[in-house]
Short mmCIF file of C-alpha atoms and ligand atoms in Angstrom, two decimals:
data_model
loop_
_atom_site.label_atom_id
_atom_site.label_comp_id
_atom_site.label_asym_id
_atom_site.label_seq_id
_atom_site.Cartn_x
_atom_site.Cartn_y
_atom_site.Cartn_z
CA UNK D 256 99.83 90.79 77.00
CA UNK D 257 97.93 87.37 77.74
CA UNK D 258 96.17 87.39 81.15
CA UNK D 259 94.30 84.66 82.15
CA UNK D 260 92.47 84.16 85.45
CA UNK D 261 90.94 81.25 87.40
CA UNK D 262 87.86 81.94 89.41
CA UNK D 263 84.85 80.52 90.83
CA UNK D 264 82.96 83.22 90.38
CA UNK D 265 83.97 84.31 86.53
CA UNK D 266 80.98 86.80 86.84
CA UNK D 267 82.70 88.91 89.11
CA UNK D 268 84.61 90.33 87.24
CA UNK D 269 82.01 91.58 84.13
CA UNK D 270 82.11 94.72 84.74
CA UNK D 271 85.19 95.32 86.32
CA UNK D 272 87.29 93.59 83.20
CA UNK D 273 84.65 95.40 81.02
CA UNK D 274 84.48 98.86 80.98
CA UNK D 275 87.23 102.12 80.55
CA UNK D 276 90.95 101.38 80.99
CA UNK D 277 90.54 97.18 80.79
CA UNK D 278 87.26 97.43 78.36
CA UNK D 279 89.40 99.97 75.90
CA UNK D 280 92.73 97.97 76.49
CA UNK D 281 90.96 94.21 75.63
CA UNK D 282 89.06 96.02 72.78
CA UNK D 283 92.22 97.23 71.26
CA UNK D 284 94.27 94.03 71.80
CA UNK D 285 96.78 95.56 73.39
CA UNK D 286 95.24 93.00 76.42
CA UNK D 287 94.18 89.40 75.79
CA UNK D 288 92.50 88.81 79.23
CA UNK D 289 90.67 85.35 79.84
CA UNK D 290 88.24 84.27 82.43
CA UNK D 291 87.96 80.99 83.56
CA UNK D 292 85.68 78.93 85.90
CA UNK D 293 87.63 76.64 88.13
CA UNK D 294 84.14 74.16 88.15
CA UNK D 295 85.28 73.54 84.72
CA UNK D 296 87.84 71.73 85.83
CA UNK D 297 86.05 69.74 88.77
CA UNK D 298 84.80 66.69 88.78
CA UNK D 299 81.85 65.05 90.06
CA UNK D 300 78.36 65.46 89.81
CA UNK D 301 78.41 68.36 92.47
CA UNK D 302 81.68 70.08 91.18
CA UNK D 303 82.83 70.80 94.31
CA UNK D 304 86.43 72.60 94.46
CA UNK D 305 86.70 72.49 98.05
CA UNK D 306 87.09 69.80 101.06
CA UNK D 307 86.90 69.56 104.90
CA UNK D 308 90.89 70.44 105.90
CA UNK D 309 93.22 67.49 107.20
CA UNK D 310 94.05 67.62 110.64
CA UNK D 311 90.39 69.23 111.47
CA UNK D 312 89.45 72.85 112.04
CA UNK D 313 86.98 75.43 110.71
CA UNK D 314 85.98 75.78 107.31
CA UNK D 315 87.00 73.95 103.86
CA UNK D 316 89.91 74.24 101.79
CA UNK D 317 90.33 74.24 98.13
CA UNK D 318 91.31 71.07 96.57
CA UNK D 319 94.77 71.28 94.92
CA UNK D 320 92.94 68.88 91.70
CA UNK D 321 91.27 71.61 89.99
CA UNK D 322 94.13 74.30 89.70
CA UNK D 323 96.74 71.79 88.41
CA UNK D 324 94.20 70.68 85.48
CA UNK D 325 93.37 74.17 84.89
CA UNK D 326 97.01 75.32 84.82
CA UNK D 327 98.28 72.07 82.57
CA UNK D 328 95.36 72.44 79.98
CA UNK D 329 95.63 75.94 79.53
CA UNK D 330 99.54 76.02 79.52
CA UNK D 331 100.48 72.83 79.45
CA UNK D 332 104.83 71.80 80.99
CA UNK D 333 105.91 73.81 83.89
CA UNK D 334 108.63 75.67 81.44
CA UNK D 335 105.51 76.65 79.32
CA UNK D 336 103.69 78.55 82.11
CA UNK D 337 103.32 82.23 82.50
CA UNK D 338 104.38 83.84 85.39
CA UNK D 339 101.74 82.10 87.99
CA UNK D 340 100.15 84.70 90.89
CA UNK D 341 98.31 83.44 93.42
CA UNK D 342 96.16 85.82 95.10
CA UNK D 343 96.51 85.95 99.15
CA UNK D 344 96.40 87.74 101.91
CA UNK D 345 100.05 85.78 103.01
CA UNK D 346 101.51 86.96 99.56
CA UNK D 347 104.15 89.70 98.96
CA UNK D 348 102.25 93.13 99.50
CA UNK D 349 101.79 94.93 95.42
CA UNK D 350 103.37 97.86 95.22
CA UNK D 351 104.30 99.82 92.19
CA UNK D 352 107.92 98.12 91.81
CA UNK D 353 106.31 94.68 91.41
CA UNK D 354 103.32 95.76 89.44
CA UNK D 355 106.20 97.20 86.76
CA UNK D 356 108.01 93.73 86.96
CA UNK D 357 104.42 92.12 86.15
CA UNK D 358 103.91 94.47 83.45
CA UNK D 359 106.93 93.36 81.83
CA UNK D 360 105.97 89.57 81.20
CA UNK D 361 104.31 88.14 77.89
CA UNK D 362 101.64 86.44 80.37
CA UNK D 363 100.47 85.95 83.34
CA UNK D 364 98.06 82.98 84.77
CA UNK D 365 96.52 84.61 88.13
CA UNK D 366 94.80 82.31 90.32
CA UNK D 367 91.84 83.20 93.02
CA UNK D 368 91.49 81.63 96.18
CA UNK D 369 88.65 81.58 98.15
CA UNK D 370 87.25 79.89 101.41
CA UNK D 371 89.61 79.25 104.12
CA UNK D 372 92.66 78.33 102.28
CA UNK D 373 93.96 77.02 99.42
CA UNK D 374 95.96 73.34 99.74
CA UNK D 375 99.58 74.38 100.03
CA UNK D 376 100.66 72.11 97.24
CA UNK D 377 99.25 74.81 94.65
CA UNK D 378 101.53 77.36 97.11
CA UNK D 379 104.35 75.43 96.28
CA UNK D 380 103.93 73.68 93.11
CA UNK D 381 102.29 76.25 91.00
CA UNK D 382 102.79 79.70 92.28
CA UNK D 383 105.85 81.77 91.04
CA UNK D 384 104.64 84.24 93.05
CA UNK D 385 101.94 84.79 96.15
CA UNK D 386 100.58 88.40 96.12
CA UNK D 387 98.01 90.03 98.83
CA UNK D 388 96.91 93.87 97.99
CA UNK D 389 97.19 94.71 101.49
CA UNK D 390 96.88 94.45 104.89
CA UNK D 391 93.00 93.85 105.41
CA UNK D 392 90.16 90.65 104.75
CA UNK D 393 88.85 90.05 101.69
CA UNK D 394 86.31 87.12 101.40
CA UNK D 395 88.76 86.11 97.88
CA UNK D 396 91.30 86.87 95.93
CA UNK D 397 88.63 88.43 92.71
CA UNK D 398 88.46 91.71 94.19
CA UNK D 399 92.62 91.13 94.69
CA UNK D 400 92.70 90.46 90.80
CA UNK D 401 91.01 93.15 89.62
CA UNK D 402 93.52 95.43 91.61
CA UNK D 403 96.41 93.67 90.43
CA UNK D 404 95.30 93.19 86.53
CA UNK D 405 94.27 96.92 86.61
CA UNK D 406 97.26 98.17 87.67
CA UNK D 407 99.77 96.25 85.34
CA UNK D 408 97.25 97.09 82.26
CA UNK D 409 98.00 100.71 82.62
CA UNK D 410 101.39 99.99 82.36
CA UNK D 411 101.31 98.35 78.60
CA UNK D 412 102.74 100.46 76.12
CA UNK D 413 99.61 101.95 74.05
CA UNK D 414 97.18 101.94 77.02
CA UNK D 415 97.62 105.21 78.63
CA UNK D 416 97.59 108.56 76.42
CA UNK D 417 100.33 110.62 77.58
CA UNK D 418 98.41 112.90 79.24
CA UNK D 419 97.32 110.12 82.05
CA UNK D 420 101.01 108.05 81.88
CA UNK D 421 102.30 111.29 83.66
CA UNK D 422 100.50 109.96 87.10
CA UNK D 423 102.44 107.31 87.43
CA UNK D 424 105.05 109.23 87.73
CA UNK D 425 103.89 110.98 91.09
CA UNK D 426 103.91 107.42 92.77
CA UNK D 427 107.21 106.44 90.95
CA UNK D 428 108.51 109.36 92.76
CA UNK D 429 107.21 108.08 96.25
CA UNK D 430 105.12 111.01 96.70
CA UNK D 431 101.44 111.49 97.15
CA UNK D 432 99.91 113.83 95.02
CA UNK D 433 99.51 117.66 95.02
CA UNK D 434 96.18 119.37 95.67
CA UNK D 435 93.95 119.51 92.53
CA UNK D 436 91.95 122.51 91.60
CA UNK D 437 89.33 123.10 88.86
CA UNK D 438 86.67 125.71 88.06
CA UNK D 439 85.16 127.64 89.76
CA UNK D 440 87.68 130.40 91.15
CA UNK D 441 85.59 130.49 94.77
CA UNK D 442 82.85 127.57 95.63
CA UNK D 443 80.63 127.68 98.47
CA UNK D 444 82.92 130.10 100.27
CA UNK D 445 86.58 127.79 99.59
CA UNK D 446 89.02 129.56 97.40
CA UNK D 447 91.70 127.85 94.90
CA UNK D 448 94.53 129.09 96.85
CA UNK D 449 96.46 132.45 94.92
CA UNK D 450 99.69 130.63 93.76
CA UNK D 451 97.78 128.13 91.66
CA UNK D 452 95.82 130.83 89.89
CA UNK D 453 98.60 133.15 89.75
CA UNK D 454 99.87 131.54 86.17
CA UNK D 455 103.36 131.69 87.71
CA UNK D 456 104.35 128.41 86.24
CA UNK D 457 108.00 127.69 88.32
CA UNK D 458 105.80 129.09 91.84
CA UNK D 459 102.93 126.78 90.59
CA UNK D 460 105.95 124.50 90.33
CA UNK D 461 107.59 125.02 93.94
CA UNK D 462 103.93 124.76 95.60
CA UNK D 463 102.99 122.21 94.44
CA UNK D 464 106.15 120.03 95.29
CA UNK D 465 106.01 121.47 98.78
CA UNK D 466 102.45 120.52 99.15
CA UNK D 467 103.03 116.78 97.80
CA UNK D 468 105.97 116.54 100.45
CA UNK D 469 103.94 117.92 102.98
CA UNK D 470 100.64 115.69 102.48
CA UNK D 471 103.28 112.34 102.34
CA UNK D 472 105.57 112.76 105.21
CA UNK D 473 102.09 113.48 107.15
CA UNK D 474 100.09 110.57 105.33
CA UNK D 475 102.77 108.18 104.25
CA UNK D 476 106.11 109.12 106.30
CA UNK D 477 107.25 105.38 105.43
CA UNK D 478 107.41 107.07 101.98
CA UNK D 479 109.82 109.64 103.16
CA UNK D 480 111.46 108.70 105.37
CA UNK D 481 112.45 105.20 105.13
CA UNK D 482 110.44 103.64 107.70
CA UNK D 483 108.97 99.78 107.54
CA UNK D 484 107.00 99.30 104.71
CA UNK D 485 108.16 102.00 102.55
CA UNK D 486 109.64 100.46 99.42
CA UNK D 487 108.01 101.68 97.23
CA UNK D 488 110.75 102.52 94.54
CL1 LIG G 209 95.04 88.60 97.66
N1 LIG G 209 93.14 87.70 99.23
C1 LIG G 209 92.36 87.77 100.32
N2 LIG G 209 91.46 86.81 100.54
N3 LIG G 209 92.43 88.73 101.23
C2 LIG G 209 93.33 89.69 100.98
C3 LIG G 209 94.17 89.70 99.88
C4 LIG G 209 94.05 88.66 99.00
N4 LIG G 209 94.96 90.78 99.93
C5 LIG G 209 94.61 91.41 101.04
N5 LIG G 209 93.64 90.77 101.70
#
């Protein structure tokens, strides 16, 4: 898959986009993931990507210049163009049913905001879809990306060993996951409880569903039980 994102900050993301699941997955080539610096596609002698907003009022707004050039010279006629995400917090909220849709696509051309706002032309005109990772304030939409390229890159056939594919399972099945326990038996005076040591694979079994039902109708009862908010399958 072909991700490419538009940022002003590209260095954000080194790091993030570098190392374990995305380093291994862009090293392989199962992921062909692109950075690029909206200045590129400024113009000016300052570079500036942002203005004072019509109709007054705090702050500036991105310009809508800058993300149509970027869009057109990377991929050219609208019915070239990848699926086109624009990062904010007004988007549809990710959860796992969209992040599987995402993961299905040849491309995808994700597009950070920052500032105030971003001129509602790119909203409109270049968007297919507007995605926010939750219900909180981030400064941008980078941090947004990482979330949301992370999470479909896990999903490409070859990424995940089976071993690790397994966990998406547990939120596929809109449940939180059982309680974990390693080595040692006893530590600092907290026991693994009996049943998972007991090698009783179908009780092992029984607990452990009965915990994970337990820990999400207390934690995540919109999970359970249908309330706002819960689709998560
Ligand atoms: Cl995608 N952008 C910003 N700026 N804030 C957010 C968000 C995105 N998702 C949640 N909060």
């Amino acid at each position: 898959m072909r991700i490419d994102v538009v940022t002003i900050f590209p260095d954000y993301f080194h790091g993030p986009f570098d190392v374990s699941l995305l380093g291994r997955a862009r090293r392989s080539g199962l992921l062909d993931l692109r950075v690029h610096d909206l200045r590129r596609w400024a113009t000016g002698r300052h570079r500036t990507v942002d203005d004072t907003p019509y109709g007054g009022g705090p702050g500036m707004v991105m310009a809508p210049a800058p993300f149509f050039d970027a869009t057109e010279e990377l991929y050219g006629a609208v019915a070239d163009r990848p699926r086109t995400v624009l990062l904010t917090p007004r988007g549809r909220p990710l959860r796992q049913p969209l992040v599987r849709e995402l993961a299905t696509e040849p491309g995808l051309l994700v597009l950070c905001g920052r500032y105030e706002g971003i001129d509602e032309r790119v909203h409109e005109a270049l968007a297919t879809d507007e995605v926010s990772v939750g219900d909180y304030v981030l400064s941008g939409g980078e941090a947004a990306a990482c979330v949301l390229v992370e999470a479909v890159t896990r999903l490409l056939p070859g990424v995940l060993g089976n071993a690790e594919s397994v966990v998406e399972e547990s939120f596929s099945g809109s449940r939180l996951e059982y309680p974990h326990y390693t080595r040692p038996a006893v530590y600092r005076g907290m026991a693994v409880p009996e049943v998972v040591r007991s090698g009783d694979h179908a009780r092992v079994a029984a607990w452990r569903r009965a915990r994970a039902l337990a820990i999400t109708r207390e934690r995540r009862p919109d999970l359970v039980g249908g309330e706002p908010g819960g689709e998560v399958d």
